Coordinates of C-alpha atoms in Angstrom, one line a residue:
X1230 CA -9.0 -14.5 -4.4
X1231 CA -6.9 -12.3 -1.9
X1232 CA -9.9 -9.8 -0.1
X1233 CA -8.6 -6.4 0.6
X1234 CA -8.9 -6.9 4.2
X1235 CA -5.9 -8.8 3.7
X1236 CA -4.2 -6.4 1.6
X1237 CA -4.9 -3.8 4.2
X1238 CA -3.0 -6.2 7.0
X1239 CA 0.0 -7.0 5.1
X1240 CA 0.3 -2.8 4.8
X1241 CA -0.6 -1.4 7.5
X1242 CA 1.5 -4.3 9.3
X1243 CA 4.8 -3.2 7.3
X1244 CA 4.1 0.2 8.3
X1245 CA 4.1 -0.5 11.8
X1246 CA 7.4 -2.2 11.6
X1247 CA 8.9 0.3 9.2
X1248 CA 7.8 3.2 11.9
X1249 CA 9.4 1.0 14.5
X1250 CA 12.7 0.4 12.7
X1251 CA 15.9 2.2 13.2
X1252 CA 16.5 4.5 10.5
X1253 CA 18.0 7.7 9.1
X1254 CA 17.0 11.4 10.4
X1255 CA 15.2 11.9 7.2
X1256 CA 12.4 8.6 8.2
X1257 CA 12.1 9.9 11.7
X1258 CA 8.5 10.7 12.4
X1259 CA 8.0 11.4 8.4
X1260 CA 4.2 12.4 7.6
X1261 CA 3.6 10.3 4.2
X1262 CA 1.4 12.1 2.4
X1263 CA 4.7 14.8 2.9
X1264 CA 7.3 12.5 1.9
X1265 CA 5.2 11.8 -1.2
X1266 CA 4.2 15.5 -1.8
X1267 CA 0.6 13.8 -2.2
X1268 CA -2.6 14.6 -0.1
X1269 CA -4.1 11.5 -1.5
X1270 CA -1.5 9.4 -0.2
X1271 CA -3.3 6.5 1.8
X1272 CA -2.8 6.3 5.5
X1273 CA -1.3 3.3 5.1
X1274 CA -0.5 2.8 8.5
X1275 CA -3.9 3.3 9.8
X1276 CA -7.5 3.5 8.3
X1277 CA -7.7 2.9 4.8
X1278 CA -10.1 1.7 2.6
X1279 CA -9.7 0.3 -1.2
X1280 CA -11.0 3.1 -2.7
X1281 CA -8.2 5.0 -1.2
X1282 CA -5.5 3.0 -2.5
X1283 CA -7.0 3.1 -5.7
X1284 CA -7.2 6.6 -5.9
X1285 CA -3.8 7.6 -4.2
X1286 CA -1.0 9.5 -5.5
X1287 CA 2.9 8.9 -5.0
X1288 CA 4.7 12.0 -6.2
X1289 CA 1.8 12.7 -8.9
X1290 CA 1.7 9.5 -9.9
X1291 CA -1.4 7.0 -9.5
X1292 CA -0.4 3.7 -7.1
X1293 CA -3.1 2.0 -9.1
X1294 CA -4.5 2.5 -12.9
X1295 CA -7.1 1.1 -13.5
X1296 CA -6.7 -1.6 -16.6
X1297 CA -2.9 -2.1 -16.3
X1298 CA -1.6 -5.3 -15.4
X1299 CA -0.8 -5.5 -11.5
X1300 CA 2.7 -5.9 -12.1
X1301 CA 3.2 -2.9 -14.1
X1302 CA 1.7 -0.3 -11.5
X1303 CA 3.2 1.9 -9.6
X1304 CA 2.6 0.7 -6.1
X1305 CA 4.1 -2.7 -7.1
X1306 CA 7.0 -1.2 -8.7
X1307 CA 7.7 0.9 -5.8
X1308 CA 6.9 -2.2 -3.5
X1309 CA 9.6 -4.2 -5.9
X1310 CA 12.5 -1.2 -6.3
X1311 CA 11.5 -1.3 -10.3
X1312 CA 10.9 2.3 -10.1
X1313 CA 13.9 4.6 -11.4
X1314 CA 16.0 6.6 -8.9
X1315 CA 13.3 5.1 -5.9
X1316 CA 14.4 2.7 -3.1
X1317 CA 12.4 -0.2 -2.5
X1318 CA 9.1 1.0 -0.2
X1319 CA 8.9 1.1 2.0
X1320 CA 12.5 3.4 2.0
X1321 CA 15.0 1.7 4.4
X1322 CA 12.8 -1.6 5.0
X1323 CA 11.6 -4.0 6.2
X1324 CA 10.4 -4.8 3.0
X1325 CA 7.5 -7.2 2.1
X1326 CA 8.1 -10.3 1.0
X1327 CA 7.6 -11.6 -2.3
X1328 CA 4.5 -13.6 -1.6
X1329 CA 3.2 -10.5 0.2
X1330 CA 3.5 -8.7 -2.8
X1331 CA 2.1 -11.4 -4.8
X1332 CA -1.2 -10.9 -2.5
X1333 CA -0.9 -7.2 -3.7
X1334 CA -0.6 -8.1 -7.0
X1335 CA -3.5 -10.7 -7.2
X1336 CA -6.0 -8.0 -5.6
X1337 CA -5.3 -5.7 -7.8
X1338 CA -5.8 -8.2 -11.0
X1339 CA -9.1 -9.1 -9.7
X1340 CA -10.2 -5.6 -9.7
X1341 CA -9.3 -4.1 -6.6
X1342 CA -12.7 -4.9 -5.1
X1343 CA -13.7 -3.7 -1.3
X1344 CA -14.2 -6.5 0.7
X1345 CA -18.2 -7.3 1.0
X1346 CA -20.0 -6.0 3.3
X1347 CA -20.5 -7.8 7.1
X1348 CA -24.1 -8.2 6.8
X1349 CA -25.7 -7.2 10.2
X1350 CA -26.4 -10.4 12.7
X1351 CA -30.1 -11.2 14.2
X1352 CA -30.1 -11.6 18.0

């Protein structure tokens, strides 16, 4: 069972090497939920939580719907460059690998679920 906590750390750790990587013009300093023309984008790159992913936008599209196969949402196909006429995500790389994707994948097929609470600890 992958926990979301670990989905969160394989994105948000892309996104700090994609904002660190040399790119073109257009990537410079790019505000996501712009690029995406989305104000439900996730933060991806910061605080997030699975709720958000679930319920975030690409372009007008869902990253996630709920009862689809992991494989055939968008977020994956983005992830994998199986979306028409869009670059594999993140644009210009690095990209994750294919076991990181598989991660994705497996959290989503288990039903995207928040990771459990921490419960509080008795001094």
């Amino acid at each position: 069972m992958t926990p979301f906590s670990r989905v969160k750390e394989i994105l948000n750790n892309r996104m700090l090497l994609w904002r660190g990587a040399p790119k073109n013009a257009d990537d410079a300093d790019v505000d996501l939920k712009d690029k995406h023309r989305e104000t439900s984008f996730p933060n991806l790159d910061g605080e997030f939580s699975a709720q958000d992913l679930t319920r975030g936008k690409a372009k007008g599209l869902a990253l996630i719907q709920a009862g689809i196969p992991a494989a055939e949402t968008n977020l994956i196909k983005a992830l994998r460059g199986l979306s028409p006429g869009i670059r594999p995500m993140p644009g210009g790389g690095p990209l994750l690998t294919d076991p990181e994707i598989a991660e994705i994948e497996s959290w989503i097929n288990e039903g995207c679920l928040p990771d459990p609470p921490v419960p509080p600890q008795i001094v």
